[in-house]
JSON list of C-alpha atoms in Angstrom, two decimals:
[
{"chain": "W", "resi": 1, "resn": "ASP", "atom": "CA", "xyz": [61.92, -6.34, -48.78]},
{"chain": "W", "resi": 2, "resn": "GLN", "atom": "CA", "xyz": [60.48, -4.52, -51.79]},
{"chain": "W", "resi": 3, "resn": "GLN", "atom": "CA", "xyz": [63.03, -3.73, -54.45]},
{"chain": "W", "resi": 4, "resn": "VAL", "atom": "CA", "xyz": [60.62, -1.73, -56.58]},
{"chain": "W", "resi": 5, "resn": "LYS", "atom": "CA", "xyz": [58.34, 0.80, -54.96]},
{"chain": "W", "resi": 6, "resn": "GLN", "atom": "CA", "xyz": [55.45, 2.87, -56.22]},
{"chain": "W", "resi": 7, "resn": "ASN", "atom": "CA", "xyz": [54.69, 5.12, -53.30]},
{"chain": "W", "resi": 8, "resn": "SER", "atom": "CA", "xyz": [51.54, 6.71, -54.71]},
{"chain": "W", "resi": 9, "resn": "PRO", "atom": "CA", "xyz": [48.68, 4.21, -54.68]},
{"chain": "W", "resi": 10, "resn": "SER", "atom": "CA", "xyz": [46.44, 6.56, -56.65]},
{"chain": "W", "resi": 11, "resn": "LEU", "atom": "CA", "xyz": [46.53, 9.66, -58.85]},
{"chain": "W", "resi": 12, "resn": "SER", "atom": "CA", "xyz": [43.77, 11.82, -60.35]},
{"chain": "W", "resi": 13, "resn": "VAL", "atom": "CA", "xyz": [44.39, 14.06, -63.34]},
{"chain": "W", "resi": 14, "resn": "GLN", "atom": "CA", "xyz": [42.19, 16.24, -65.52]},
{"chain": "W", "resi": 15, "resn": "GLU", "atom": "CA", "xyz": [41.75, 15.18, -69.13]},
{"chain": "W", "resi": 16, "resn": "GLY", "atom": "CA", "xyz": [44.29, 16.86, -71.39]},
{"chain": "W", "resi": 17, "resn": "ARG", "atom": "CA", "xyz": [46.81, 17.46, -68.60]},
{"chain": "W", "resi": 18, "resn": "ILE", "atom": "CA", "xyz": [50.00, 15.54, -67.89]},
{"chain": "W", "resi": 19, "resn": "SER", "atom": "CA", "xyz": [49.99, 12.39, -65.75]},
{"chain": "W", "resi": 20, "resn": "ILE", "atom": "CA", "xyz": [53.25, 11.57, -63.99]},
{"chain": "W", "resi": 21, "resn": "LEU", "atom": "CA", "xyz": [53.63, 8.18, -62.37]},
{"chain": "W", "resi": 22, "resn": "ASN", "atom": "CA", "xyz": [56.69, 7.50, -60.27]},
{"chain": "W", "resi": 23, "resn": "CYS", "atom": "CA", "xyz": [58.68, 4.43, -59.39]},
{"chain": "W", "resi": 24, "resn": "ASP", "atom": "CA", "xyz": [61.74, 4.00, -57.17]},
{"chain": "W", "resi": 25, "resn": "TYR", "atom": "CA", "xyz": [64.06, 1.03, -56.91]},
{"chain": "W", "resi": 26, "resn": "THR", "atom": "CA", "xyz": [66.75, -0.06, -54.50]},
{"chain": "W", "resi": 27, "resn": "ASN", "atom": "CA", "xyz": [68.89, -2.48, -56.51]},
{"chain": "W", "resi": 28, "resn": "SER", "atom": "CA", "xyz": [71.61, -0.63, -58.41]},
{"chain": "W", "resi": 29, "resn": "MET", "atom": "CA", "xyz": [72.09, -3.73, -60.58]},
{"chain": "W", "resi": 30, "resn": "PHE", "atom": "CA", "xyz": [68.71, -3.25, -62.25]},
{"chain": "W", "resi": 31, "resn": "ASP", "atom": "CA", "xyz": [69.29, -2.39, -65.86]},
{"chain": "W", "resi": 32, "resn": "TYR", "atom": "CA", "xyz": [65.95, -2.89, -67.59]},
{"chain": "W", "resi": 33, "resn": "PHE", "atom": "CA", "xyz": [62.63, -1.38, -66.69]},
{"chain": "W", "resi": 34, "resn": "LEU", "atom": "CA", "xyz": [59.08, -1.92, -67.90]},
{"chain": "W", "resi": 35, "resn": "TRP", "atom": "CA", "xyz": [55.74, -0.23, -67.41]},
{"chain": "W", "resi": 36, "resn": "TYR", "atom": "CA", "xyz": [52.55, -2.27, -67.56]},
{"chain": "W", "resi": 37, "resn": "LYS", "atom": "CA", "xyz": [48.97, -1.06, -67.62]},
{"chain": "W", "resi": 38, "resn": "LYS", "atom": "CA", "xyz": [46.09, -3.01, -66.12]},
{"chain": "W", "resi": 39, "resn": "TYR", "atom": "CA", "xyz": [42.37, -2.51, -66.60]},
{"chain": "W", "resi": 40, "resn": "PRO", "atom": "CA", "xyz": [39.93, -4.10, -64.14]},
{"chain": "W", "resi": 41, "resn": "ALA", "atom": "CA", "xyz": [39.23, -7.78, -64.85]},
{"chain": "W", "resi": 42, "resn": "GLU", "atom": "CA", "xyz": [42.09, -7.93, -67.36]},
{"chain": "W", "resi": 43, "resn": "GLY", "atom": "CA", "xyz": [45.73, -8.96, -67.09]},
{"chain": "W", "resi": 44, "resn": "PRO", "atom": "CA", "xyz": [48.53, -6.37, -67.22]},
{"chain": "W", "resi": 45, "resn": "THR", "atom": "CA", "xyz": [49.58, -5.34, -70.73]},
{"chain": "W", "resi": 46, "resn": "PHE", "atom": "CA", "xyz": [53.02, -4.13, -71.71]},
{"chain": "W", "resi": 47, "resn": "LEU", "atom": "CA", "xyz": [53.22, -0.37, -72.26]},
{"chain": "W", "resi": 48, "resn": "ILE", "atom": "CA", "xyz": [56.80, 0.85, -72.62]},
{"chain": "W", "resi": 49, "resn": "SER", "atom": "CA", "xyz": [60.33, -0.12, -71.59]},
{"chain": "W", "resi": 50, "resn": "ILE", "atom": "CA", "xyz": [63.71, 1.48, -71.05]},
{"chain": "W", "resi": 51, "resn": "SER", "atom": "CA", "xyz": [67.19, 0.09, -70.59]},
{"chain": "W", "resi": 52, "resn": "SER", "atom": "CA", "xyz": [69.82, 1.63, -68.36]},
{"chain": "W", "resi": 53, "resn": "ILE", "atom": "CA", "xyz": [71.87, 2.86, -71.31]},
{"chain": "W", "resi": 54, "resn": "LYS", "atom": "CA", "xyz": [69.17, 5.44, -71.97]},
{"chain": "W", "resi": 55, "resn": "ASP", "atom": "CA", "xyz": [67.57, 8.10, -69.82]},
{"chain": "W", "resi": 56, "resn": "LYS", "atom": "CA", "xyz": [64.46, 8.59, -71.92]},
{"chain": "W", "resi": 57, "resn": "ASN", "atom": "CA", "xyz": [62.23, 6.54, -74.18]},
{"chain": "W", "resi": 58, "resn": "GLU", "atom": "CA", "xyz": [59.20, 7.90, -75.97]},
{"chain": "W", "resi": 59, "resn": "ASP", "atom": "CA", "xyz": [56.26, 6.16, -77.62]},
{"chain": "W", "resi": 60, "resn": "GLY", "atom": "CA", "xyz": [53.46, 8.44, -78.70]},
{"chain": "W", "resi": 61, "resn": "ARG", "atom": "CA", "xyz": [51.85, 10.03, -75.67]},
{"chain": "W", "resi": 62, "resn": "PHE", "atom": "CA", "xyz": [53.96, 7.92, -73.30]},
{"chain": "W", "resi": 63, "resn": "THR", "atom": "CA", "xyz": [57.48, 8.82, -72.20]},
{"chain": "W", "resi": 64, "resn": "VAL", "atom": "CA", "xyz": [59.56, 7.03, -69.60]},
{"chain": "W", "resi": 65, "resn": "PHE", "atom": "CA", "xyz": [62.43, 8.83, -67.87]},
{"chain": "W", "resi": 66, "resn": "LEU", "atom": "CA", "xyz": [65.19, 7.06, -65.99]},
{"chain": "W", "resi": 67, "resn": "ASN", "atom": "CA", "xyz": [67.40, 8.71, -63.37]},
{"chain": "W", "resi": 68, "resn": "LYS", "atom": "CA", "xyz": [69.97, 6.07, -62.46]},
{"chain": "W", "resi": 69, "resn": "SER", "atom": "CA", "xyz": [71.73, 8.13, -59.81]},
{"chain": "W", "resi": 70, "resn": "ALA", "atom": "CA", "xyz": [68.44, 8.63, -57.99]},
{"chain": "W", "resi": 71, "resn": "LYS", "atom": "CA", "xyz": [67.25, 5.08, -58.77]},
{"chain": "W", "resi": 72, "resn": "HIS", "atom": "CA", "xyz": [64.04, 6.61, -60.02]},
{"chain": "W", "resi": 73, "resn": "LEU", "atom": "CA", "xyz": [61.92, 6.28, -63.09]},
{"chain": "W", "resi": 74, "resn": "SER", "atom": "CA", "xyz": [58.77, 8.01, -64.14]},
{"chain": "W", "resi": 75, "resn": "LEU", "atom": "CA", "xyz": [56.09, 7.57, -66.76]},
{"chain": "W", "resi": 76, "resn": "HIS", "atom": "CA", "xyz": [54.64, 10.70, -68.35]},
{"chain": "W", "resi": 77, "resn": "ILE", "atom": "CA", "xyz": [51.36, 10.60, -70.24]},
{"chain": "W", "resi": 78, "resn": "VAL", "atom": "CA", "xyz": [50.62, 13.69, -72.30]},
{"chain": "W", "resi": 79, "resn": "PRO", "atom": "CA", "xyz": [47.85, 14.52, -72.94]},
{"chain": "W", "resi": 80, "resn": "SER", "atom": "CA", "xyz": [45.97, 12.29, -70.53]},
{"chain": "W", "resi": 81, "resn": "GLN", "atom": "CA", "xyz": [42.77, 10.71, -71.80]},
{"chain": "W", "resi": 82, "resn": "PRO", "atom": "CA", "xyz": [39.91, 9.03, -69.91]},
{"chain": "W", "resi": 83, "resn": "GLY", "atom": "CA", "xyz": [40.87, 5.71, -71.53]},
{"chain": "W", "resi": 84, "resn": "ASP", "atom": "CA", "xyz": [44.21, 5.94, -69.71]},
{"chain": "W", "resi": 85, "resn": "SER", "atom": "CA", "xyz": [42.42, 5.33, -66.41]},
{"chain": "W", "resi": 86, "resn": "ALA", "atom": "CA", "xyz": [43.96, 2.08, -65.17]},
{"chain": "W", "resi": 87, "resn": "VAL", "atom": "CA", "xyz": [46.49, 0.69, -62.71]},
{"chain": "W", "resi": 88, "resn": "TYR", "atom": "CA", "xyz": [50.10, 1.18, -63.81]},
{"chain": "W", "resi": 89, "resn": "PHE", "atom": "CA", "xyz": [52.86, -1.15, -62.65]},
{"chain": "W", "resi": 90, "resn": "CYS", "atom": "CA", "xyz": [56.57, -0.62, -63.04]},
{"chain": "W", "resi": 91, "resn": "ALA", "atom": "CA", "xyz": [58.92, -3.59, -63.12]},
{"chain": "W", "resi": 92, "resn": "ALA", "atom": "CA", "xyz": [62.70, -3.88, -63.05]},
{"chain": "W", "resi": 93, "resn": "SER", "atom": "CA", "xyz": [65.27, -6.58, -63.57]},
{"chain": "W", "resi": 94, "resn": "ALA", "atom": "CA", "xyz": [68.99, -7.10, -63.50]},
{"chain": "W", "resi": 95, "resn": "PHE", "atom": "CA", "xyz": [70.41, -8.70, -66.62]},
{"chain": "W", "resi": 96, "resn": "GLY", "atom": "CA", "xyz": [69.70, -12.41, -66.63]},
{"chain": "W", "resi": 97, "resn": "ASN", "atom": "CA", "xyz": [67.33, -12.28, -63.70]},
{"chain": "W", "resi": 98, "resn": "GLN", "atom": "CA", "xyz": [63.63, -12.15, -62.91]},
{"chain": "W", "resi": 99, "resn": "PHE", "atom": "CA", "xyz": [61.51, -9.01, -63.02]},
{"chain": "W", "resi": 100, "resn": "TYR", "atom": "CA", "xyz": [60.41, -7.37, -59.77]},
{"chain": "W", "resi": 101, "resn": "PHE", "atom": "CA", "xyz": [57.14, -5.45, -59.80]},
{"chain": "W", "resi": 102, "resn": "GLY", "atom": "CA", "xyz": [55.87, -2.46, -57.85]},
{"chain": "W", "resi": 103, "resn": "THR", "atom": "CA", "xyz": [52.49, -2.42, -56.12]},
{"chain": "W", "resi": 104, "resn": "GLY", "atom": "CA", "xyz": [50.90, -0.25, -58.79]},
{"chain": "W", "resi": 105, "resn": "THR", "atom": "CA", "xyz": [49.42, 3.25, -59.06]},
{"chain": "W", "resi": 106, "resn": "SER", "atom": "CA", "xyz": [45.76, 3.65, -59.93]},
{"chain": "W", "resi": 107, "resn": "LEU", "atom": "CA", "xyz": [45.34, 6.53, -62.39]},
{"chain": "W", "resi": 108, "resn": "THR", "atom": "CA", "xyz": [41.99, 8.23, -62.87]},
{"chain": "W", "resi": 109, "resn": "VAL", "atom": "CA", "xyz": [41.66, 10.71, -65.73]},
{"chain": "W", "resi": 110, "resn": "ILE", "atom": "CA", "xyz": [38.71, 12.98, -65.13]},
{"chain": "W", "resi": 111, "resn": "PRO", "atom": "CA", "xyz": [36.81, 14.09, -68.27]},
{"chain": "G", "resi": 1, "resn": "GLU", "atom": "CA", "xyz": [41.08, -17.57, -79.05]},
{"chain": "G", "resi": 2, "resn": "THR", "atom": "CA", "xyz": [44.29, -15.57, -78.93]},
{"chain": "G", "resi": 3, "resn": "GLY", "atom": "CA", "xyz": [46.35, -14.41, -75.98]},
{"chain": "G", "resi": 4, "resn": "VAL", "atom": "CA", "xyz": [46.56, -16.01, -72.55]},
{"chain": "G", "resi": 5, "resn": "THR", "atom": "CA", "xyz": [43.37, -17.51, -71.14]},
{"chain": "G", "resi": 6, "resn": "GLN", "atom": "CA", "xyz": [42.90, -18.38, -67.50]},
{"chain": "G", "resi": 7, "resn": "THR", "atom": "CA", "xyz": [40.08, -20.41, -65.97]},
{"chain": "G", "resi": 8, "resn": "PRO", "atom": "CA", "xyz": [38.23, -20.12, -63.75]},
{"chain": "G", "resi": 9, "resn": "ARG", "atom": "CA", "xyz": [38.01, -16.35, -63.34]},
{"chain": "G", "resi": 10, "resn": "HIS", "atom": "CA", "xyz": [36.85, -16.68, -59.74]},
{"chain": "G", "resi": 11, "resn": "LEU", "atom": "CA", "xyz": [37.25, -19.54, -57.30]},
{"chain": "G", "resi": 12, "resn": "VAL", "atom": "CA", "xyz": [36.13, -19.96, -53.71]},
{"chain": "G", "resi": 13, "resn": "MET", "atom": "CA", "xyz": [37.49, -23.00, -51.94]},
{"chain": "G", "resi": 14, "resn": "GLY", "atom": "CA", "xyz": [37.64, -24.43, -48.47]},
{"chain": "G", "resi": 15, "resn": "MET", "atom": "CA", "xyz": [40.92, -25.19, -46.77]},
{"chain": "G", "resi": 16, "resn": "THR", "atom": "CA", "xyz": [40.47, -28.94, -47.25]},
{"chain": "G", "resi": 17, "resn": "ASN", "atom": "CA", "xyz": [39.55, -28.73, -50.95]},
{"chain": "G", "resi": 18, "resn": "LYS", "atom": "CA", "xyz": [41.68, -29.62, -53.94]},
{"chain": "G", "resi": 19, "resn": "LYS", "atom": "CA", "xyz": [41.31, -27.46, -57.03]},
{"chain": "G", "resi": 20, "resn": "SER", "atom": "CA", "xyz": [43.30, -26.54, -60.12]},
{"chain": "G", "resi": 21, "resn": "LEU", "atom": "CA", "xyz": [43.85, -23.31, -62.00]},
{"chain": "G", "resi": 22, "resn": "LYS", "atom": "CA", "xyz": [44.32, -23.55, -65.73]},
{"chain": "G", "resi": 23, "resn": "CYS", "atom": "CA", "xyz": [46.25, -21.35, -68.12]},
{"chain": "G", "resi": 24, "resn": "GLU", "atom": "CA", "xyz": [46.36, -21.67, -71.89]},
{"chain": "G", "resi": 25, "resn": "GLN", "atom": "CA", "xyz": [48.27, -19.66, -74.50]},
{"chain": "G", "resi": 26, "resn": "HIS", "atom": "CA", "xyz": [48.06, -19.82, -78.26]},
{"chain": "G", "resi": 27, "resn": "LEU", "atom": "CA", "xyz": [50.89, -17.41, -78.94]},
{"chain": "G", "resi": 28, "resn": "GLY", "atom": "CA", "xyz": [53.58, -19.99, -79.61]},
{"chain": "G", "resi": 29, "resn": "HIS", "atom": "CA", "xyz": [55.51, -18.81, -76.55]},
{"chain": "G", "resi": 30, "resn": "ASN", "atom": "CA", "xyz": [58.09, -21.05, -74.91]},
{"chain": "G", "resi": 31, "resn": "ALA", "atom": "CA", "xyz": [58.01, -19.71, -71.39]},
{"chain": "G", "resi": 32, "resn": "MET", "atom": "CA", "xyz": [55.09, -19.65, -68.97]},
{"chain": "G", "resi": 33, "resn": "TYR", "atom": "CA", "xyz": [54.89, -18.16, -65.50]},
{"chain": "G", "resi": 34, "resn": "TRP", "atom": "CA", "xyz": [52.68, -18.15, -62.43]},
{"chain": "G", "resi": 35, "resn": "TYR", "atom": "CA", "xyz": [52.50, -14.89, -60.48]},
{"chain": "G", "resi": 36, "resn": "LYS", "atom": "CA", "xyz": [50.62, -14.13, -57.27]},
{"chain": "G", "resi": 37, "resn": "GLN", "atom": "CA", "xyz": [49.20, -10.71, -56.51]},
{"chain": "G", "resi": 38, "resn": "SER", "atom": "CA", "xyz": [48.03, -10.17, -52.94]},
{"chain": "G", "resi": 39, "resn": "ALA", "atom": "CA", "xyz": [46.24, -7.02, -51.86]},
{"chain": "G", "resi": 40, "resn": "LYS", "atom": "CA", "xyz": [48.62, -4.05, -51.66]},
{"chain": "G", "resi": 41, "resn": "LYS", "atom": "CA", "xyz": [51.63, -6.20, -52.48]},
{"chain": "G", "resi": 42, "resn": "PRO", "atom": "CA", "xyz": [53.66, -6.39, -55.66]},
{"chain": "G", "resi": 43, "resn": "LEU", "atom": "CA", "xyz": [53.34, -9.20, -58.14]},
{"chain": "G", "resi": 44, "resn": "GLU", "atom": "CA", "xyz": [55.31, -12.16, -56.81]},
{"chain": "G", "resi": 45, "resn": "LEU", "atom": "CA", "xyz": [56.86, -14.69, -59.14]},
{"chain": "G", "resi": 46, "resn": "MET", "atom": "CA", "xyz": [55.96, -18.26, -58.16]},
{"chain": "G", "resi": 47, "resn": "PHE", "atom": "CA", "xyz": [57.05, -20.62, -60.93]},
{"chain": "G", "resi": 48, "resn": "VAL", "atom": "CA", "xyz": [58.69, -20.47, -64.33]},
{"chain": "G", "resi": 49, "resn": "TYR", "atom": "CA", "xyz": [58.50, -23.09, -67.05]},
{"chain": "G", "resi": 50, "resn": "ASN", "atom": "CA", "xyz": [60.62, -23.01, -70.18]},
{"chain": "G", "resi": 51, "resn": "PHE", "atom": "CA", "xyz": [59.97, -25.57, -72.89]},
{"chain": "G", "resi": 52, "resn": "LYS", "atom": "CA", "xyz": [57.88, -27.52, -70.34]},
{"chain": "G", "resi": 53, "resn": "GLU", "atom": "CA", "xyz": [60.75, -27.71, -67.87]},
{"chain": "G", "resi": 54, "resn": "GLN", "atom": "CA", "xyz": [60.46, -25.95, -64.53]},
{"chain": "G", "resi": 55, "resn": "THR", "atom": "CA", "xyz": [63.35, -23.51, -64.31]},
{"chain": "G", "resi": 56, "resn": "GLU", "atom": "CA", "xyz": [62.32, -21.50, -61.28]},
{"chain": "G", "resi": 57, "resn": "ASN", "atom": "CA", "xyz": [60.53, -22.19, -58.02]},
{"chain": "G", "resi": 58, "resn": "ASN", "atom": "CA", "xyz": [60.51, -19.11, -55.85]},
{"chain": "G", "resi": 59, "resn": "SER", "atom": "CA", "xyz": [60.31, -20.86, -52.47]},
{"chain": "G", "resi": 60, "resn": "VAL", "atom": "CA", "xyz": [56.64, -21.56, -52.94]},
{"chain": "G", "resi": 61, "resn": "PRO", "atom": "CA", "xyz": [54.94, -23.80, -50.32]},
{"chain": "G", "resi": 62, "resn": "SER", "atom": "CA", "xyz": [54.27, -27.35, -51.47]},
{"chain": "G", "resi": 63, "resn": "ARG", "atom": "CA", "xyz": [50.51, -26.82, -51.21]},
{"chain": "G", "resi": 64, "resn": "PHE", "atom": "CA", "xyz": [50.96, -25.16, -54.62]},
{"chain": "G", "resi": 65, "resn": "SER", "atom": "CA", "xyz": [51.93, -27.67, -57.29]},
{"chain": "G", "resi": 66, "resn": "PRO", "atom": "CA", "xyz": [52.49, -26.57, -60.90]},
{"chain": "G", "resi": 67, "resn": "GLU", "atom": "CA", "xyz": [52.19, -28.75, -63.96]},
{"chain": "G", "resi": 68, "resn": "CYS", "atom": "CA", "xyz": [53.15, -27.98, -67.54]},
{"chain": "G", "resi": 69, "resn": "PRO", "atom": "CA", "xyz": [52.10, -30.84, -69.83]},
{"chain": "G", "resi": 70, "resn": "ASN", "atom": "CA", "xyz": [53.03, -28.91, -72.99]},
{"chain": "G", "resi": 71, "resn": "SER", "atom": "CA", "xyz": [54.18, -25.47, -74.05]},
{"chain": "G", "resi": 72, "resn": "SER", "atom": "CA", "xyz": [50.62, -24.20, -74.39]},
{"chain": "G", "resi": 73, "resn": "HIS", "atom": "CA", "xyz": [49.18, -25.27, -71.05]},
{"chain": "G", "resi": 74, "resn": "LEU", "atom": "CA", "xyz": [50.06, -24.57, -67.47]},
{"chain": "G", "resi": 75, "resn": "PHE", "atom": "CA", "xyz": [48.22, -25.70, -64.36]},
{"chain": "G", "resi": 76, "resn": "LEU", "atom": "CA", "xyz": [48.46, -24.75, -60.71]},
{"chain": "G", "resi": 77, "resn": "HIS", "atom": "CA", "xyz": [47.15, -27.49, -58.45]},
{"chain": "G", "resi": 78, "resn": "LEU", "atom": "CA", "xyz": [45.98, -26.31, -55.05]},
{"chain": "G", "resi": 79, "resn": "HIS", "atom": "CA", "xyz": [45.45, -28.37, -51.90]},
{"chain": "G", "resi": 80, "resn": "THR", "atom": "CA", "xyz": [45.02, -27.59, -48.20]},
{"chain": "G", "resi": 81, "resn": "LEU", "atom": "CA", "xyz": [45.38, -23.87, -48.78]},
{"chain": "G", "resi": 82, "resn": "GLN", "atom": "CA", "xyz": [45.28, -21.23, -46.06]},
{"chain": "G", "resi": 83, "resn": "PRO", "atom": "CA", "xyz": [43.15, -18.07, -45.98]},
{"chain": "G", "resi": 84, "resn": "GLU", "atom": "CA", "xyz": [46.31, -15.99, -46.56]},
{"chain": "G", "resi": 85, "resn": "ASP", "atom": "CA", "xyz": [46.64, -17.69, -49.94]},
{"chain": "G", "resi": 86, "resn": "SER", "atom": "CA", "xyz": [43.62, -15.69, -51.12]},
{"chain": "G", "resi": 87, "resn": "ALA", "atom": "CA", "xyz": [44.91, -13.55, -53.98]},
{"chain": "G", "resi": 88, "resn": "LEU", "atom": "CA", "xyz": [44.82, -12.92, -57.71]},
{"chain": "G", "resi": 89, "resn": "TYR", "atom": "CA", "xyz": [46.83, -15.59, -59.52]},
{"chain": "G", "resi": 90, "resn": "LEU", "atom": "CA", "xyz": [48.15, -14.44, -62.86]},
{"chain": "G", "resi": 91, "resn": "CYS", "atom": "CA", "xyz": [49.58, -16.58, -65.61]},
{"chain": "G", "resi": 92, "resn": "ALA", "atom": "CA", "xyz": [51.92, -15.07, -68.18]},
{"chain": "G", "resi": 93, "resn": "SER", "atom": "CA", "xyz": [53.79, -16.27, -71.21]},
{"chain": "G", "resi": 94, "resn": "SER", "atom": "CA", "xyz": [56.79, -15.00, -73.11]},
{"chain": "G", "resi": 95, "resn": "GLN", "atom": "CA", "xyz": [58.86, -15.74, -76.18]},
{"chain": "G", "resi": 96, "resn": "ALA", "atom": "CA", "xyz": [61.92, -15.54, -73.94]},
{"chain": "G", "resi": 97, "resn": "GLN", "atom": "CA", "xyz": [64.07, -18.65, -73.68]},
{"chain": "G", "resi": 98, "resn": "SER", "atom": "CA", "xyz": [65.93, -17.39, -70.62]},
{"chain": "G", "resi": 99, "resn": "TRP", "atom": "CA", "xyz": [65.91, -14.48, -68.22]},
{"chain": "G", "resi": 100, "resn": "THR", "atom": "CA", "xyz": [68.48, -12.88, -70.52]},
{"chain": "G", "resi": 101, "resn": "ASP", "atom": "CA", "xyz": [66.01, -13.12, -73.33]},
{"chain": "G", "resi": 102, "resn": "SER", "atom": "CA", "xyz": [63.22, -11.71, -71.22]},
{"chain": "G", "resi": 103, "resn": "HIS", "atom": "CA", "xyz": [64.83, -8.31, -71.67]},
{"chain": "G", "resi": 104, "resn": "ASN", "atom": "CA", "xyz": [63.88, -8.46, -75.31]},
{"chain": "G", "resi": 105, "resn": "TYR", "atom": "CA", "xyz": [60.35, -9.74, -74.89]},
{"chain": "G", "resi": 106, "resn": "GLY", "atom": "CA", "xyz": [57.64, -8.58, -72.56]},
{"chain": "G", "resi": 107, "resn": "TYR", "atom": "CA", "xyz": [55.17, -10.85, -70.85]},
{"chain": "G", "resi": 108, "resn": "THR", "atom": "CA", "xyz": [51.64, -11.46, -72.02]},
{"chain": "G", "resi": 109, "resn": "PHE", "atom": "CA", "xyz": [49.42, -11.84, -68.99]},
{"chain": "G", "resi": 110, "resn": "GLY", "atom": "CA", "xyz": [46.10, -13.59, -68.59]},
{"chain": "G", "resi": 111, "resn": "SER", "atom": "CA", "xyz": [43.21, -11.93, -66.77]},
{"chain": "G", "resi": 112, "resn": "GLY", "atom": "CA", "xyz": [43.90, -13.93, -63.64]},
{"chain": "G", "resi": 113, "resn": "THR", "atom": "CA", "xyz": [41.96, -16.15, -61.27]},
{"chain": "G", "resi": 114, "resn": "ARG", "atom": "CA", "xyz": [40.62, -14.44, -58.16]},
{"chain": "G", "resi": 115, "resn": "LEU", "atom": "CA", "xyz": [41.02, -17.06, -55.45]},
{"chain": "G", "resi": 116, "resn": "THR", "atom": "CA", "xyz": [39.32, -16.87, -52.07]},
{"chain": "G", "resi": 117, "resn": "VAL", "atom": "CA", "xyz": [40.14, -19.48, -49.44]},
{"chain": "G", "resi": 118, "resn": "VAL", "atom": "CA", "xyz": [37.54, -19.79, -46.71]}
]
């Protein structure tokens, strides 16, 4: 039973536009969330995180939004660049417990 | 070399073979992890080592046997695998000393070993 779901396996966006990647979770005890980015033939690299005491965290072009009532988080990339083309994973954990990962969304930014 | 290094990058093995995956980190991290990524499935945690002690075994079949001789090296010994064990095996490390700590530190992942069991 998947506790973290990324229902869109792929997304294509024009360069310069906004990319929105979505993630849903089922466990209301989750209180910390991460986004990882993965290029082909490389391991995932940490991108941005958010804890449940916040509903938004921003780092440059990347912003993560958390809607606890909907058990939903999203990653916004503005403006999107071709180098952002990668697979994006969200992960969630409850305090003191392991992280659970989604299946990933493959983002393609078209020049 | 910095970061987390995994060897080999690709491995094809028969069901009766014995092979080992190797992971090495030079980041001074205390915790090391094995994850499995099967096609269209999320990353699944297999084993956790903290200060060389195994602290987590996520109901992994005994045909997978981890070994952590020191804080910098982690092995996954494989024997009599099944075709469904074909997957990308990722090693990760972290400064975290417990799951509580892992909220403060992310993981650093290796590039993975693509395993095919024939």
